[in-house]
Short mmCIF file of C-alpha atoms in Angstrom, two decimals:
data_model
loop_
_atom_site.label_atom_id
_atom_site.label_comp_id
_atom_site.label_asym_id
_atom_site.label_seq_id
_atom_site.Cartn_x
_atom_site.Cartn_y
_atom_site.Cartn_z
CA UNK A 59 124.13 32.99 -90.33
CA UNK A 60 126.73 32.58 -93.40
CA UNK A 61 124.21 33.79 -95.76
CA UNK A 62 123.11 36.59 -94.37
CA UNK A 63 126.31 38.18 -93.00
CA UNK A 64 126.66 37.63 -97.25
CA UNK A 65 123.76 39.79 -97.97
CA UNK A 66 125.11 42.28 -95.85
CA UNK A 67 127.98 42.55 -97.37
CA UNK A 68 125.95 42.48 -100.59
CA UNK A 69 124.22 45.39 -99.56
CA UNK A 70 126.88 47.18 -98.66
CA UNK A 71 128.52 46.87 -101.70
CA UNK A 72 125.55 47.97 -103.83
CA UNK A 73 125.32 50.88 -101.30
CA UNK A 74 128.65 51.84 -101.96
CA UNK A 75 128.79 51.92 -105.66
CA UNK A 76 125.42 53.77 -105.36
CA UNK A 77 127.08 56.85 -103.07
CA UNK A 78 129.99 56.51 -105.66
CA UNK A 79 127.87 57.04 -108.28
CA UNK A 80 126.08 59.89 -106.96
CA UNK A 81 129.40 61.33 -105.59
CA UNK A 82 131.47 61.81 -108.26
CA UNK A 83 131.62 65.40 -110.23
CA UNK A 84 132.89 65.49 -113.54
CA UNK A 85 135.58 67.80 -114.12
CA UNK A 86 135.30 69.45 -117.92
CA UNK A 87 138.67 67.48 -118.50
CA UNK A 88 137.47 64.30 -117.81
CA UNK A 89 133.85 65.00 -119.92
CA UNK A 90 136.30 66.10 -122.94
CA UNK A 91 138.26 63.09 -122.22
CA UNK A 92 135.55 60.37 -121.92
CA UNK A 93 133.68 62.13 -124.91
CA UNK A 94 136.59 62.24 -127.05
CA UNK A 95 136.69 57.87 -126.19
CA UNK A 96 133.43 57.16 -126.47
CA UNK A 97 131.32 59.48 -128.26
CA UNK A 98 129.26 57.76 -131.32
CA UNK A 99 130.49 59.73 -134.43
CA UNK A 100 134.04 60.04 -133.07
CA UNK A 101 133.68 55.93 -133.59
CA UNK A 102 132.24 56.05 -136.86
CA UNK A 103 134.71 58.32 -137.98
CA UNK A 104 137.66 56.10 -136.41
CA UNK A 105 135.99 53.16 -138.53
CA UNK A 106 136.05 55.02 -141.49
CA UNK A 107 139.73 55.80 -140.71
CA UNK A 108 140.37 51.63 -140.66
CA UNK A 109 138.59 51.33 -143.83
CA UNK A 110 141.14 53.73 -145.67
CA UNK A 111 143.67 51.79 -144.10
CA UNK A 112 142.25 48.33 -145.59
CA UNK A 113 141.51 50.06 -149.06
CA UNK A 114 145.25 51.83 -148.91
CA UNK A 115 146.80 47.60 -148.36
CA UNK A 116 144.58 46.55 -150.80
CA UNK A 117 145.95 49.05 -153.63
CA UNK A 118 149.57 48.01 -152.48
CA UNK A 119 148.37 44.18 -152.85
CA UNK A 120 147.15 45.35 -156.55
CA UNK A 121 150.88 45.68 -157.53
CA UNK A 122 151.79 42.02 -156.81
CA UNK A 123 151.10 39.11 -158.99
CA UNK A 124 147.85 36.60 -157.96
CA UNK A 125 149.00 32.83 -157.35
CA UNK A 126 145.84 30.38 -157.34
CA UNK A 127 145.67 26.62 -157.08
CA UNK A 128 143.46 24.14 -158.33
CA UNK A 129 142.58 20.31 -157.94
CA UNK A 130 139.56 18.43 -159.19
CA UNK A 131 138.39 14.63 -159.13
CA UNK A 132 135.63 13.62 -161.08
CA UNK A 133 134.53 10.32 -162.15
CA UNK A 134 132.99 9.34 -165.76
CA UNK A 135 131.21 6.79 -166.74
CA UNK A 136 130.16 5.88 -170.42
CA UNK A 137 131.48 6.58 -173.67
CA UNK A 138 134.38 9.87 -172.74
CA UNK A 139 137.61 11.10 -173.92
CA UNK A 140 140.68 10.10 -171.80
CA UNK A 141 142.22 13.14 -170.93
CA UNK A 142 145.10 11.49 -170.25
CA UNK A 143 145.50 8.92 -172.88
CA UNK A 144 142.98 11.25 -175.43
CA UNK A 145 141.64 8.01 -176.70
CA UNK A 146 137.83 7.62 -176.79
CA UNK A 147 136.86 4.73 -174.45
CA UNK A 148 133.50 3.52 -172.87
CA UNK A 149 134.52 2.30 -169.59
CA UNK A 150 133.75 3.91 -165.67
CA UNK A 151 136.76 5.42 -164.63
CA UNK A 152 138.58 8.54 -163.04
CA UNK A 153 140.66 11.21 -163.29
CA UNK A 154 142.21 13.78 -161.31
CA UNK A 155 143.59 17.31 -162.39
CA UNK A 156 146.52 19.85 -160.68
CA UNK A 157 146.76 23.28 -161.45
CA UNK A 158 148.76 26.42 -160.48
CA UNK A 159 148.24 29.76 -162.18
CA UNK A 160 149.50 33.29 -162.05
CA UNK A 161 148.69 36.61 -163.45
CA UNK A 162 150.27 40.26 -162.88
CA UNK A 163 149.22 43.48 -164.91
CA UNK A 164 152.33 45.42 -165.95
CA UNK A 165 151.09 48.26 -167.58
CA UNK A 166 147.66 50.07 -167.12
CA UNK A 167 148.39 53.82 -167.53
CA UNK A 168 149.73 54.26 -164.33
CA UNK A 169 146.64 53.47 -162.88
CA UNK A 170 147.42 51.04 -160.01
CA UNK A 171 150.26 53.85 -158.99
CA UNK A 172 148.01 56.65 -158.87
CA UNK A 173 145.29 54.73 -157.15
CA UNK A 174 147.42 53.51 -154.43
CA UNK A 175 148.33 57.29 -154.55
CA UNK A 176 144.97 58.36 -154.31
CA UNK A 177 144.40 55.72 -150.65
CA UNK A 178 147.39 57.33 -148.96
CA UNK A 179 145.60 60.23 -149.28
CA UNK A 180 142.61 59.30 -148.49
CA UNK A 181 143.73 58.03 -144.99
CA UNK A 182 145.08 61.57 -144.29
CA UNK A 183 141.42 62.76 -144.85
CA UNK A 184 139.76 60.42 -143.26
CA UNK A 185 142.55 61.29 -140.13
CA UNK A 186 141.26 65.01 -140.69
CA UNK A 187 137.75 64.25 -140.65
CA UNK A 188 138.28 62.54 -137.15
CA UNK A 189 140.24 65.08 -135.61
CA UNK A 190 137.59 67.73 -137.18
CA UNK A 191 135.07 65.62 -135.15
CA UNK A 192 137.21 65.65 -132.11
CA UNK A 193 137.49 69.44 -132.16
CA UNK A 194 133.77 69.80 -132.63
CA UNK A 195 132.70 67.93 -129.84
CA UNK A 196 135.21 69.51 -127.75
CA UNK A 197 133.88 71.96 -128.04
CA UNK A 198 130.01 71.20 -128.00
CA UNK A 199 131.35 69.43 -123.92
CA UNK A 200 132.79 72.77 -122.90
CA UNK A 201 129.90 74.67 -124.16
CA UNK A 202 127.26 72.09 -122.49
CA UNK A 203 129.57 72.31 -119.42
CA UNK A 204 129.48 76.00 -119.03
CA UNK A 205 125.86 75.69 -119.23
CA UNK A 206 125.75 73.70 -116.37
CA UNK A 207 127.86 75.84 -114.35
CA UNK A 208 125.63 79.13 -115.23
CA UNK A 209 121.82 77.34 -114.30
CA UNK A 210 123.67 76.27 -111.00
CA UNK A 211 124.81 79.70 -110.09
CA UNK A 212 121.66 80.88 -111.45
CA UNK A 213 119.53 78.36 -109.34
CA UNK A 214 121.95 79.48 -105.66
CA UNK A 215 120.65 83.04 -107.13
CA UNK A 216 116.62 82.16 -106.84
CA UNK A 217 117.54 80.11 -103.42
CA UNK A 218 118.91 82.95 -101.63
CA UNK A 219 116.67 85.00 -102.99
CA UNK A 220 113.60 82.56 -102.07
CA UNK A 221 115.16 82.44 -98.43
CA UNK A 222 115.19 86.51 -98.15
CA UNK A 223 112.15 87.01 -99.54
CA UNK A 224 110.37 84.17 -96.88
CA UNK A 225 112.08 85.99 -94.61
CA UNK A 226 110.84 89.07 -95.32
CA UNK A 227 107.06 87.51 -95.48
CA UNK A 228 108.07 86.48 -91.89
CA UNK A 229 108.52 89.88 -90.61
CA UNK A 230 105.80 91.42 -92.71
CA UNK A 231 103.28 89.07 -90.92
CA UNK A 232 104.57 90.43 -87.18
CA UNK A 233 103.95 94.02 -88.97
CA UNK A 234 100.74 93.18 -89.95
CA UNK A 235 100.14 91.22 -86.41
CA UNK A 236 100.27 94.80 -84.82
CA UNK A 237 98.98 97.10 -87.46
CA UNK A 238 101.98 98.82 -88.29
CA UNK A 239 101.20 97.93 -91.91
CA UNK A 240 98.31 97.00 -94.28
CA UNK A 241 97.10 93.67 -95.03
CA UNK A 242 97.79 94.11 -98.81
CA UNK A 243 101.35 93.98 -97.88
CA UNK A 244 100.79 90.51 -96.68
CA UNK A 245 99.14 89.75 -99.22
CA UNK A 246 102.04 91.25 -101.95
CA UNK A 247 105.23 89.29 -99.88
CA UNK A 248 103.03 85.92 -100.45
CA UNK A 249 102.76 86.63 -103.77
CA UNK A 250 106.61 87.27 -103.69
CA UNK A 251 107.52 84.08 -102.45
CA UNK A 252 104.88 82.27 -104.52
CA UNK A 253 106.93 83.48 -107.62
CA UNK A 254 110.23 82.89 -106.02
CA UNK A 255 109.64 79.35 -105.44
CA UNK A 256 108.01 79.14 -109.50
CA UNK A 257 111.34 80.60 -110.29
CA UNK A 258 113.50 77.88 -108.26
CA UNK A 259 111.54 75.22 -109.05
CA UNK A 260 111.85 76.73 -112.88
CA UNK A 261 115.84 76.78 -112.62
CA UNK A 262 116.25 73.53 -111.14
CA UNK A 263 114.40 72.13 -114.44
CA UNK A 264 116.87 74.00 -116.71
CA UNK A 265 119.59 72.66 -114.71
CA UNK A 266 118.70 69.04 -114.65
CA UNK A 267 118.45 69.55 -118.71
CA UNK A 268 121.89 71.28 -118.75
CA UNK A 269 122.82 68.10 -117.24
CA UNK A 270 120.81 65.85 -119.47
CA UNK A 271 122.03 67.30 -122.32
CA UNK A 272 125.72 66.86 -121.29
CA UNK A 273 125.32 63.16 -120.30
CA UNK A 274 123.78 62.47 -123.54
CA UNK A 275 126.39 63.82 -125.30
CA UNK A 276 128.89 61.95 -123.52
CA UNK A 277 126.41 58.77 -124.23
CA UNK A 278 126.15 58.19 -120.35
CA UNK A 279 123.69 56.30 -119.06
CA UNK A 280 122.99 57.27 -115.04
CA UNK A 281 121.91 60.06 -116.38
CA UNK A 282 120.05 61.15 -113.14
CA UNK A 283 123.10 60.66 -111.11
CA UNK A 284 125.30 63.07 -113.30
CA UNK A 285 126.86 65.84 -112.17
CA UNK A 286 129.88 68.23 -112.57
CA UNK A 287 132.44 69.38 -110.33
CA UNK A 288 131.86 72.92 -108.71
CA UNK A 289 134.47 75.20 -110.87
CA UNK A 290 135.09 79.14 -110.67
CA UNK A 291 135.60 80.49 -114.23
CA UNK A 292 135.60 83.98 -114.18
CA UNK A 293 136.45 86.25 -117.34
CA UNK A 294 140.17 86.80 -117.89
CA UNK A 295 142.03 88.74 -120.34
CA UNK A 296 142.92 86.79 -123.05
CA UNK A 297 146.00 86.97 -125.36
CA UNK A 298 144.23 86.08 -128.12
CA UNK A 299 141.80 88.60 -128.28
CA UNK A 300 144.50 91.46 -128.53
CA UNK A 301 145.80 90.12 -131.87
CA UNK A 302 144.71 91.62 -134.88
CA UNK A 303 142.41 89.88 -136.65
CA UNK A 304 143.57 89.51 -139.68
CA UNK A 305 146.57 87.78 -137.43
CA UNK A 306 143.67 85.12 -136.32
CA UNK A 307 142.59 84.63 -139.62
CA UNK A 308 146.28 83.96 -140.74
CA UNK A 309 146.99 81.53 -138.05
CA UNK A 310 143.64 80.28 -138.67
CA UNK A 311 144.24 79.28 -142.38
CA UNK A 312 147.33 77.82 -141.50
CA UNK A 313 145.99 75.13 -138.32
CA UNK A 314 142.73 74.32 -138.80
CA UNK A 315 142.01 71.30 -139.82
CA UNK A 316 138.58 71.94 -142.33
CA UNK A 317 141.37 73.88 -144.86
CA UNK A 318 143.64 70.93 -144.46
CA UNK A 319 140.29 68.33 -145.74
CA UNK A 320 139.52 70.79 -148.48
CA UNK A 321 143.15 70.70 -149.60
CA UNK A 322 143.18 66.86 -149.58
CA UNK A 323 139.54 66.24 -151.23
CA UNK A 324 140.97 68.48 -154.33
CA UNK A 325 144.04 66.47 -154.04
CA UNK A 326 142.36 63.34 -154.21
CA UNK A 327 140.11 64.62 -157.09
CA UNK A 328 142.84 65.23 -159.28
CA UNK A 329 144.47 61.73 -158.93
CA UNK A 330 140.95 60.19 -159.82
CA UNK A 331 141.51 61.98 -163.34
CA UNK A 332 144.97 60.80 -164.01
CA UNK A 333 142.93 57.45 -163.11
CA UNK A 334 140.37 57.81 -165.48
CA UNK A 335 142.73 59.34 -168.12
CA UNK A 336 144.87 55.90 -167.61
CA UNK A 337 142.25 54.08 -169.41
CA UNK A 338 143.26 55.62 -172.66
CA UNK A 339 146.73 53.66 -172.85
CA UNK A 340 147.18 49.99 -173.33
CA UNK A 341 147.22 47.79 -170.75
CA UNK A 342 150.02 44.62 -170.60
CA UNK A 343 149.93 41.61 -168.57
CA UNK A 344 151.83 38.32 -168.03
CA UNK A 345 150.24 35.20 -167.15
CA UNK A 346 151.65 31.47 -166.59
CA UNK A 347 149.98 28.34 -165.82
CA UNK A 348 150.97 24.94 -164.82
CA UNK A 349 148.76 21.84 -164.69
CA UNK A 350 149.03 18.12 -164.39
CA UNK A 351 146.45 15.31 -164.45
CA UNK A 352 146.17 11.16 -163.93
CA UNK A 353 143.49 8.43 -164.87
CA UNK A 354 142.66 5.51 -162.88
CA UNK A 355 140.96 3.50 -165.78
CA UNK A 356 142.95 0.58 -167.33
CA UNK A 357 145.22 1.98 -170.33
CA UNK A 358 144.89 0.12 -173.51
CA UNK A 359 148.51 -0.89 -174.69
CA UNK A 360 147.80 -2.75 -178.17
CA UNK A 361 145.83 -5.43 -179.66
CA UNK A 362 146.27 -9.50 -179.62
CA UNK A 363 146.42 -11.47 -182.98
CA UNK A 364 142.54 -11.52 -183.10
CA UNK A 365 142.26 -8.13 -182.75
CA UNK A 366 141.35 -7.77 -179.71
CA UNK A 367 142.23 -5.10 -177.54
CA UNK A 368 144.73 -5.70 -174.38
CA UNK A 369 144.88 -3.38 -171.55
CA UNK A 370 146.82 -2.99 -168.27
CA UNK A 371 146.28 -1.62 -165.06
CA UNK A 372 146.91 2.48 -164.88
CA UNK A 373 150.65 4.08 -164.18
CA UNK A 374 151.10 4.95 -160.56
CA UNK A 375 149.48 8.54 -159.97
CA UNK A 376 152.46 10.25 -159.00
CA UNK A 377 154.03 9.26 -162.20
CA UNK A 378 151.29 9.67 -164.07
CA UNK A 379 151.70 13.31 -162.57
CA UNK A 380 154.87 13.39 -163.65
CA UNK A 381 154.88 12.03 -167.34
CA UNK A 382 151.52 15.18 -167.66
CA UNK A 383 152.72 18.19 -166.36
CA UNK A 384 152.83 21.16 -168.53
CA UNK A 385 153.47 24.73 -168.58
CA UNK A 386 151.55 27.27 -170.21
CA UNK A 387 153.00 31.32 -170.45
CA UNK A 388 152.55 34.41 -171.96
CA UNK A 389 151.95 38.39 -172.52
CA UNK A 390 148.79 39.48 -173.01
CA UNK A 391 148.31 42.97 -174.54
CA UNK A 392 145.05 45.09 -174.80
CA UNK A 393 144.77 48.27 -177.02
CA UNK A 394 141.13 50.20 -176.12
CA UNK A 395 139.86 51.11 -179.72
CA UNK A 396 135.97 51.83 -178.37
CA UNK A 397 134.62 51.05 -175.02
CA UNK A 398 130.72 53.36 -175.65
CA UNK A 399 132.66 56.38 -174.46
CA UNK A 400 132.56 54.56 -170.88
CA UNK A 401 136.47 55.76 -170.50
CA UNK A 402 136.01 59.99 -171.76
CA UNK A 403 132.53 60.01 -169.52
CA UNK A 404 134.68 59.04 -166.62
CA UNK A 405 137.59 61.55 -167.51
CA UNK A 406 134.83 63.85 -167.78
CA UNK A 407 133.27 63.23 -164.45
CA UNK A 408 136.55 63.10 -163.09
CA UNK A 409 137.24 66.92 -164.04
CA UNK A 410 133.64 67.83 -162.96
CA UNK A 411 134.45 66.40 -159.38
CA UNK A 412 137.79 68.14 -159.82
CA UNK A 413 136.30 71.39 -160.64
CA UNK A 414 133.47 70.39 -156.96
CA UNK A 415 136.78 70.37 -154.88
CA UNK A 416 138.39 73.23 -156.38
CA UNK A 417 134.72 75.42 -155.46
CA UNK A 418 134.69 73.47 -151.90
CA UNK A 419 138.10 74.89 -151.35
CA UNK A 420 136.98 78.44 -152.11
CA UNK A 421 134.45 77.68 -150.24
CA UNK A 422 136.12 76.44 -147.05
CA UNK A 423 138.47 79.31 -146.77
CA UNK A 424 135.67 81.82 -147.09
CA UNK A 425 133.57 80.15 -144.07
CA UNK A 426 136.80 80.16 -142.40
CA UNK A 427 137.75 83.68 -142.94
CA UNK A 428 133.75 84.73 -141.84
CA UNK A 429 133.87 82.33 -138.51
CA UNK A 430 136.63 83.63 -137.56
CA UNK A 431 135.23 87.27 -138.17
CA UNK A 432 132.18 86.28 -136.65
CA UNK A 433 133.64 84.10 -133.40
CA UNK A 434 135.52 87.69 -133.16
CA UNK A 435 132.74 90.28 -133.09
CA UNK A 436 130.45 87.38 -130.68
CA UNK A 437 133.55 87.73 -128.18
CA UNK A 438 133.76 91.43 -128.18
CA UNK A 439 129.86 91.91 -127.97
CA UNK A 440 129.92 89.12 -124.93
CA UNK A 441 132.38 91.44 -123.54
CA UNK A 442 130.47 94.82 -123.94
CA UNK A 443 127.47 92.81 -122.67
CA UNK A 444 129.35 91.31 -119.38
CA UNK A 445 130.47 94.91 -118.55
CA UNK A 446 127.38 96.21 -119.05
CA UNK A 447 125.52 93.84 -116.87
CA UNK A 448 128.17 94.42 -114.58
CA UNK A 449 127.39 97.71 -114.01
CA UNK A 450 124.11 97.36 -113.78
CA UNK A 451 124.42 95.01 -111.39
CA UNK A 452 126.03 97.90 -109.12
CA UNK A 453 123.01 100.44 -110.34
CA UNK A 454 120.32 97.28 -109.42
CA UNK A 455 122.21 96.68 -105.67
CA UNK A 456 122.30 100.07 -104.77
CA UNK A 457 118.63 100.65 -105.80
CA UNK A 458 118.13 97.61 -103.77
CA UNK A 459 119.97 98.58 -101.04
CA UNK A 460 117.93 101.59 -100.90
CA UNK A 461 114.55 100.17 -101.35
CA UNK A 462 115.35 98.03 -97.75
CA UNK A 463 115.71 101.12 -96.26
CA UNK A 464 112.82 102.70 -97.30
CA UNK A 465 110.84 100.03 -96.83
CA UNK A 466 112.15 99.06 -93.22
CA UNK A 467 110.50 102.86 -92.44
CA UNK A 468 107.23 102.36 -94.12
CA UNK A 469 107.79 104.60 -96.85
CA UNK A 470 107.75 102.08 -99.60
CA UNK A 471 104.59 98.83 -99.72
CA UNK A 472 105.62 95.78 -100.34
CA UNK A 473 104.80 95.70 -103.86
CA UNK A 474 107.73 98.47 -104.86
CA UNK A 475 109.82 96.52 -102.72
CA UNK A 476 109.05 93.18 -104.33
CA UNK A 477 109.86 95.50 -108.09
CA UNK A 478 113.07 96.78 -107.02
CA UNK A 479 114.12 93.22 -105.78
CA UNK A 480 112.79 91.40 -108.80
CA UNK A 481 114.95 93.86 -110.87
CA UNK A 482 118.00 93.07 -108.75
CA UNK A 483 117.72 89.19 -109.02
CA UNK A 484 117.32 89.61 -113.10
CA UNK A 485 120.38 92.35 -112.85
CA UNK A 486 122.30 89.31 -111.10
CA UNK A 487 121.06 86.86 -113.53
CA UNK A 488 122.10 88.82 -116.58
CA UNK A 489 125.46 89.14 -115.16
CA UNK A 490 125.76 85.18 -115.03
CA UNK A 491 124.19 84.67 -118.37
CA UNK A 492 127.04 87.18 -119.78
CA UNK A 493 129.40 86.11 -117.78
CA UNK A 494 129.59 82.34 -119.31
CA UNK A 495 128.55 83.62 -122.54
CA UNK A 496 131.88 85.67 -122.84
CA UNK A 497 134.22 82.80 -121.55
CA UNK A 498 132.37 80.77 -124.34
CA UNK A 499 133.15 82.98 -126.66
CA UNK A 500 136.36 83.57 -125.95
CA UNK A 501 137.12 79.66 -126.09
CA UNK A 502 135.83 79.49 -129.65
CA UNK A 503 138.16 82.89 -130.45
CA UNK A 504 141.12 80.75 -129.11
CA UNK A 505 140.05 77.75 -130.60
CA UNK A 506 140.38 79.00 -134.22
CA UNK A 507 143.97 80.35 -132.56
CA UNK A 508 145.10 76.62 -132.50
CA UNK A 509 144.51 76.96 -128.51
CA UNK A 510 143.19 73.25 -127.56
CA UNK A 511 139.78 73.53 -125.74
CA UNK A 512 141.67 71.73 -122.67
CA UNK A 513 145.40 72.79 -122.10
CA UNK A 514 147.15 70.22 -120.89
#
């Protein structure tokens, strides 16, 4: 009885998370949010962002001097050098060795300086590049989101229609029941509906990839469970769009972030020549060394009256370690005479990447200047397009409106009817199309403003 009130409440667990699942709508705050936390290339770029870290610490570590240790035992056996006594003996024996060492490089043309330099900046590009990347995919959520929201309007649009137009074939079968109209007319309203439902069934596959495409982006993995939260965004007037646009551009050059990386690349280049150009100049360094040793063979301490040689046991090691340690110091100075031109062929690719960031710069304001141009005239155009449709919409209904009449007195068939309805459905189509197209637009307009893709 115990284990299966568990599996009920097993069940109804797994029940619950599954109507949770299905349940909850994503608001476009919460996609921007989630893809802005888990989105692949925003992590790449937030590793390469650690890595500039790590290589800006290890420049700052370049300016310290190195301390190593050392210790060694080794044994010997046969005819060896005492390298404590330095007397030539053939006995087994061993010896142990202490070291401590340190070096520091004063002087190197300024090169540690500028490439510890040349890391601080490079963490403020690699911060750029990630926030570039944020923006980006901002922006590619809002515009996948909007997408959503237009095939699901545009799907209700082929469902009501679907449901008029079977009730139409409804009525045109009790006309036909009595005579009061032909059979083709039959015939015409089931073709009707026949395309209707090949039109709904054709919108509810471009809204299932709307949604694929949006849950891939935001690296879900229910992706059949996905779904957005029902949101009314309806053109507004925007601020933006009344500034001038050479006011846009101005603001523009001023905010956005791919200026900013240009700025710091040439930056960066020109530290990498004064880099190069430090291996020209002498270089100084200091170095010291300390090092002690001890033996464990028998030390020879004289000779008896026959000559023969008398030894005693070895000092105590720590003594022995003692009565051996030495100190070792000194500057070391290197002047480059000739180095197979590896020094002026790095100077010189230096100024060649120099004069790459310099072009890239040029570069990046002039695709800044025409995006901006471009997001600009794409805004207006949605605009003109939206109003357009809009009032053609109007023209379409009307028409509409009019072809119901006629055709509720027999003076149109059912094939004119089925025309001026198709062209009515497309009219309200076309409006939605524009419709998100403009507020799209408009976004990306704002964007290059410095207007966030989300306010919060």
């Amino acid at each position: 009885m115990k284990n299966t009130s568990l599996l009920v409440l097993m069940f109804a667990l797994m029940l619950g998370n599954s109507v949770f699942s299905q349940s909850k709508k994503w608001t476009l705050e919460e996609c921007v949010d989630y893809a802005l936390k888990n989105n692949i290339s925003i992590k790449q770029n937030e590793l390469n962002l650690k890595s500039s870290e790590i290589d800006k610490k290890s420049a700052f570590g370049d300016f310290f001097p190195n301390l190593n240790s050392s210790a060694s035992h080794s044994w010997s056996i046969g005819a060896n050098t005492n390298p404590v006594t330095n007397v030539r003996e053939n006995v087994t024996t061993q010896y142990s060795q202490l070291g401590l060492s340190s070096n520091v490089l004063i002087y190197s043309g300024l090169q540690k300086l500028n490439t510890y330099r040349r890391e601080k900046l490079a963490i403020i590009a690699s911060q750029y590049q990630l926030d570039k990347m944020k923006d980006d995919i901002a922006l590619n959520v809002a515009n996948a989101y909007l997408q959503i929201l237009f095939s699901k309007e545009a799907l209700k649009v082929q469902i009501e229609q679907l449901a008029f137009d079977e009730k139409q074939l409804g009525r045109t079968q009790e006309l036909v029941n009595v005579g009061t109209i032909p059979k083709g007319d039959l015939l015409d309203s089931r073709a009707t509906v026949a395309a209707d439902k090949q039109r709904v069934a054709s919108s509810e596959n471009d809204l299932f990839l709307s949604k694929l495409s949006l849950a891939q982006l935001l690296q879900l993995d229910d992706l059949q469970n996905f779904d957005v939260a029902e949101a009314n965004y309806e053109p507004e007037q925007s601020e933006t769009m009344l500034q001038k646009p050479e006011d846009i551009i101005s603001k523009a050059k001023s905010d956005r972030i791919e200026l900013k990386i240009a700025k710091t690349n040439l930056e960066i280049a020109e530290k990498n020549i004064k880099i190069a150009k430090g291996g020209y100049q002498p270089s100084l360094s200091a170095g010291y060394s300390f090092g002690t040793n001890a033996s464990y063979s028998d030390r020879l301490i004289g000779v008896d009256g026959s000559g023969n040689p008398i030894y005693a046991g070895p000092l105590p090691v720590l003594d022995q370690f003692s009565n051996n340690k030495g100190h070792n110091f000194g500057l070391n100075l290197q002047i480059p005479i000739f180095n197979g031109f590896a020094t002026k062929n790095n100077v010189e690719r230096s100024k060649i990447a120099l004069e790459r960031a310099k072009i890239a710069e040029t570069q990046a304001n002039q695709d800044l200047e025409r995006n901006v141009y471009t997001a600009i005239t794409n805004a207006k155009g949605a605009l003109n397009s939206y109003e357009s449709a809009v009032s053609a919409l109007e023209a379409r209904k009307e028409a509409f409106n009019y072809a119901k009449e006629k055709f509720a007195v027999g003076m149109m068939n059912a094939f004119e009817f089925s025309q001026a309805q198709t062209l009515y459905v497309n009219a309200q189509s076309e409006v939605l199309r524009t419709k998100y197209d403009y507020i799209f637009k408009v976004k990306v307009v704002e964007f290059y403003f410095g207007i966030p893709i989300i306010k919060k």
